[in-house]
């Protein structure tokens, strides 16, 4: 969905009295850590919105060679998960533009953060939302998976 479409959908959910959580990330090479994070995020609200870094914002954040999987395919994989209710792609360097548009009831980050270290915390708390940390310990990562894969062409 576009951000405008997502905003309209979130407004409709709120009109039904539903709570909305927002999770975000690159989600390159989807792995069990991603799934556990998103499932835990979904347990914090009635609906889960997942904001996916675009290819351009991923390259700016992770460097050349990333993402491995194009943004549309990453979004499609995330949309197929039972815990995910809505997926959108964002181009900005961080998720604040999505937060400003959707005002999620809870903004959820993975366990590589603490509630105090969530970069968007002030943005969320300014409108009365809350931040949370969810998922299992950061024992899985795309970067570690990539280092274990054989070089391309082998």
mmCIF file of C-alpha atoms in Angstrom:
data_model
loop_
_atom_site.group_PDB
_atom_site.id
_atom_site.type_symbol
_atom_site.label_atom_id
_atom_site.label_comp_id
_atom_site.label_asym_id
_atom_site.label_seq_id
_atom_site.Cartn_x
_atom_site.Cartn_y
_atom_site.Cartn_z
ATOM 1 C CA UNK A 1 0.000 0.000 0.000
ATOM 2 C CA UNK A 2 0.997 3.597 -0.357
ATOM 3 C CA UNK A 3 1.308 5.689 2.783
ATOM 4 C CA UNK A 4 -1.974 7.478 1.982
ATOM 5 C CA UNK A 5 -3.781 4.148 1.496
ATOM 6 C CA UNK A 6 -2.289 2.876 4.745
ATOM 7 C CA UNK A 7 -3.438 6.006 6.585
ATOM 8 C CA UNK A 8 -7.004 5.512 5.378
ATOM 9 C CA UNK A 9 -6.947 1.844 6.379
ATOM 10 C CA UNK A 10 -5.576 2.666 9.843
ATOM 11 C CA UNK A 11 -8.264 5.337 10.289
ATOM 12 C CA UNK A 12 -10.928 2.735 9.417
ATOM 13 C CA UNK A 13 -9.459 0.291 11.947
ATOM 14 C CA UNK A 14 -9.465 2.996 14.617
ATOM 15 C CA UNK A 15 -13.109 3.778 13.838
ATOM 16 C CA UNK A 16 -13.779 0.123 14.692
ATOM 17 C CA UNK A 17 -11.966 0.566 18.014
ATOM 18 C CA UNK A 18 -8.922 -1.459 16.972
ATOM 19 C CA UNK A 19 -5.391 -0.810 18.273
ATOM 20 C CA UNK A 20 -2.586 -0.550 15.704
ATOM 21 C CA UNK A 21 1.067 -1.542 16.068
ATOM 22 C CA UNK A 22 3.827 -0.485 13.683
ATOM 23 C CA UNK A 23 6.988 -2.505 13.101
ATOM 24 C CA UNK A 24 9.646 -1.547 10.596
ATOM 25 C CA UNK A 25 12.856 -2.763 9.061
ATOM 26 C CA UNK A 26 14.692 -3.931 5.978
ATOM 27 C CA UNK A 27 13.642 -7.603 6.264
ATOM 28 C CA UNK A 28 16.247 -8.726 3.739
ATOM 29 C CA UNK A 29 16.531 -12.542 3.617
ATOM 30 C CA UNK A 30 13.544 -13.140 5.860
ATOM 31 C CA UNK A 31 14.566 -15.351 8.799
ATOM 32 C CA UNK A 32 13.130 -16.703 12.037
ATOM 33 C CA UNK A 33 14.248 -13.640 14.015
ATOM 34 C CA UNK A 34 12.107 -11.457 11.751
ATOM 35 C CA UNK A 35 9.101 -13.751 12.160
ATOM 36 C CA UNK A 36 9.440 -13.846 15.952
ATOM 37 C CA UNK A 37 9.725 -10.054 16.090
ATOM 38 C CA UNK A 38 6.623 -9.540 13.938
ATOM 39 C CA UNK A 39 4.568 -12.163 15.756
ATOM 40 C CA UNK A 40 5.468 -10.553 19.096
ATOM 41 C CA UNK A 41 4.629 -7.105 17.698
ATOM 42 C CA UNK A 42 1.205 -8.354 16.574
ATOM 43 C CA UNK A 43 0.445 -9.551 20.108
ATOM 44 C CA UNK A 44 0.686 -5.918 21.273
ATOM 45 C CA UNK A 45 -2.272 -4.705 19.171
ATOM 46 C CA UNK A 46 -5.221 -5.793 17.063
ATOM 47 C CA UNK A 47 -3.586 -4.923 13.744
ATOM 48 C CA UNK A 48 0.054 -4.917 12.620
ATOM 49 C CA UNK A 49 1.439 -2.533 10.015
ATOM 50 C CA UNK A 50 4.905 -3.384 8.700
ATOM 51 C CA UNK A 51 6.922 -0.575 7.108
ATOM 52 C CA UNK A 52 9.710 -1.852 4.857
ATOM 53 C CA UNK A 53 12.786 0.168 3.922
ATOM 54 C CA UNK A 54 12.927 0.734 0.168
ATOM 55 C CA UNK A 55 15.901 -0.488 -1.818
ATOM 56 C CA UNK A 56 17.363 3.040 -1.831
ATOM 57 C CA UNK A 57 16.986 3.561 1.918
ATOM 58 C CA UNK A 58 18.403 0.076 2.545
ATOM 59 C CA UNK A 59 21.514 0.857 0.481
ATOM 60 C CA UNK A 60 21.958 4.122 2.386
ATOM 61 C CA UNK A 61 21.599 2.273 5.705
ATOM 62 C CA UNK A 62 23.316 -1.076 4.994
ATOM 63 C CA UNK A 63 25.719 -0.138 2.196
ATOM 64 C CA UNK A 64 26.282 -1.296 -1.373
ATOM 65 C CA UNK A 65 25.230 -4.834 -2.172
ATOM 66 C CA UNK A 66 22.125 -4.602 -0.011
ATOM 67 C CA UNK A 67 19.372 -5.389 -0.168
ATOM 68 C CA UNK A 68 19.759 -8.854 -1.608
ATOM 69 C CA UNK A 69 16.003 -9.166 -2.168
ATOM 70 C CA UNK A 70 14.196 -6.299 -4.012
ATOM 71 C CA UNK A 71 11.696 -4.211 -2.030
ATOM 72 C CA UNK A 72 8.570 -5.512 -3.779
ATOM 73 C CA UNK A 73 9.541 -9.116 -3.046
ATOM 74 C CA UNK A 74 10.410 -8.336 0.586
ATOM 75 C CA UNK A 75 7.013 -6.647 0.968
ATOM 76 C CA UNK A 76 5.241 -9.598 -0.644
ATOM 77 C CA UNK A 77 6.918 -12.070 1.717
ATOM 78 C CA UNK A 78 5.952 -9.980 4.745
ATOM 79 C CA UNK A 79 2.377 -9.596 3.533
ATOM 80 C CA UNK A 80 2.105 -13.391 3.334
ATOM 81 C CA UNK A 81 2.777 -13.779 7.072
ATOM 82 C CA UNK A 82 -0.306 -14.502 9.159
ATOM 83 C CA UNK A 83 0.642 -11.829 11.720
ATOM 84 C CA UNK A 84 0.882 -9.005 9.157
ATOM 85 C CA UNK A 85 -2.206 -6.937 8.334
ATOM 86 C CA UNK A 86 -0.703 -4.241 6.098
ATOM 87 C CA UNK A 87 2.667 -3.635 4.434
ATOM 88 C CA UNK A 88 4.044 -0.417 3.011
ATOM 89 C CA UNK A 89 7.428 0.601 1.630
ATOM 90 C CA UNK A 90 9.098 3.819 2.749
ATOM 91 C CA UNK A 91 11.975 5.661 1.104
ATOM 92 C CA UNK A 92 13.128 7.904 3.935
ATOM 93 C CA UNK A 93 16.207 7.188 6.078
ATOM 94 C CA UNK A 94 13.998 6.445 9.101
ATOM 95 C CA UNK A 95 10.373 5.593 9.820
ATOM 96 C CA UNK A 96 9.331 8.950 11.310
ATOM 97 C CA UNK A 97 7.315 9.959 8.215
ATOM 98 C CA UNK A 98 5.260 6.779 8.584
ATOM 99 C CA UNK A 99 4.762 7.411 12.305
ATOM 100 C CA UNK A 100 3.590 10.974 11.619
ATOM 101 C CA UNK A 101 1.058 9.745 9.054
ATOM 102 C CA UNK A 102 -0.296 6.711 10.936
ATOM 103 C CA UNK A 103 0.111 7.557 14.645
ATOM 104 C CA UNK A 104 0.355 3.904 15.656
ATOM 105 C CA UNK A 105 -0.827 3.113 19.166
ATOM 106 C CA UNK A 106 2.437 1.265 19.675
ATOM 107 C CA UNK A 107 5.669 1.458 17.706
ATOM 108 C CA UNK A 108 7.562 -1.807 18.089
ATOM 109 C CA UNK A 109 11.279 -2.395 17.619
ATOM 110 C CA UNK A 110 13.334 -5.568 17.918
ATOM 111 C CA UNK A 111 15.441 -6.628 20.871
ATOM 112 C CA UNK A 112 18.540 -4.895 19.578
ATOM 113 C CA UNK A 113 16.845 -1.812 21.121
ATOM 114 C CA UNK A 114 15.665 -0.883 24.586
ATOM 115 C CA UNK A 115 12.593 1.326 25.058
ATOM 116 C CA UNK A 116 14.962 4.178 25.919
ATOM 117 C CA UNK A 117 17.108 3.734 22.795
ATOM 118 C CA UNK A 118 14.293 3.638 20.219
ATOM 119 C CA UNK A 119 15.167 6.558 17.894
ATOM 120 C CA UNK A 120 11.522 7.455 17.209
ATOM 121 C CA UNK A 121 10.470 7.360 20.861
ATOM 122 C CA UNK A 122 9.923 11.129 21.269
ATOM 123 C CA UNK A 123 7.931 11.252 18.011
ATOM 124 C CA UNK A 124 5.579 8.502 19.226
ATOM 125 C CA UNK A 125 5.194 9.773 22.768
ATOM 126 C CA UNK A 126 4.449 13.320 21.520
ATOM 127 C CA UNK A 127 0.993 12.221 20.271
ATOM 128 C CA UNK A 128 0.322 9.819 23.158
ATOM 129 C CA UNK A 129 1.529 6.572 21.611
ATOM 130 C CA UNK A 130 3.928 4.190 23.236
ATOM 131 C CA UNK A 131 7.042 2.292 22.191
ATOM 132 C CA UNK A 132 7.812 -1.334 22.898
ATOM 133 C CA UNK A 133 10.522 -3.911 22.299
ATOM 134 C CA UNK A 134 9.472 -7.345 21.072
ATOM 135 C CA UNK A 135 10.898 -10.571 19.724
ATOM 136 C CA UNK A 136 13.553 -12.988 20.804
ATOM 137 C CA UNK A 137 17.176 -12.103 21.573
ATOM 138 C CA UNK A 138 19.106 -10.801 18.578
ATOM 139 C CA UNK A 139 20.575 -14.222 17.720
ATOM 140 C CA UNK A 140 19.657 -14.035 14.021
ATOM 141 C CA UNK A 141 20.610 -11.514 11.378
ATOM 142 C CA UNK A 142 20.695 -11.217 7.623
ATOM 143 C CA UNK A 143 24.322 -10.084 7.803
ATOM 144 C CA UNK A 144 25.338 -13.281 9.627
ATOM 145 C CA UNK A 145 23.373 -15.370 7.118
ATOM 146 C CA UNK A 146 25.162 -13.674 4.233
ATOM 147 C CA UNK A 147 28.573 -14.439 5.713
ATOM 148 C CA UNK A 148 27.638 -18.141 5.920
ATOM 149 C CA UNK A 149 26.493 -18.400 2.292
ATOM 150 C CA UNK A 150 29.013 -19.505 -0.338
ATOM 151 C CA UNK A 151 30.249 -16.839 -2.731
ATOM 152 C CA UNK A 152 28.011 -16.178 -5.735
ATOM 153 C CA UNK A 153 28.499 -18.599 -8.613
ATOM 154 C CA UNK A 154 29.615 -21.550 -6.482
#
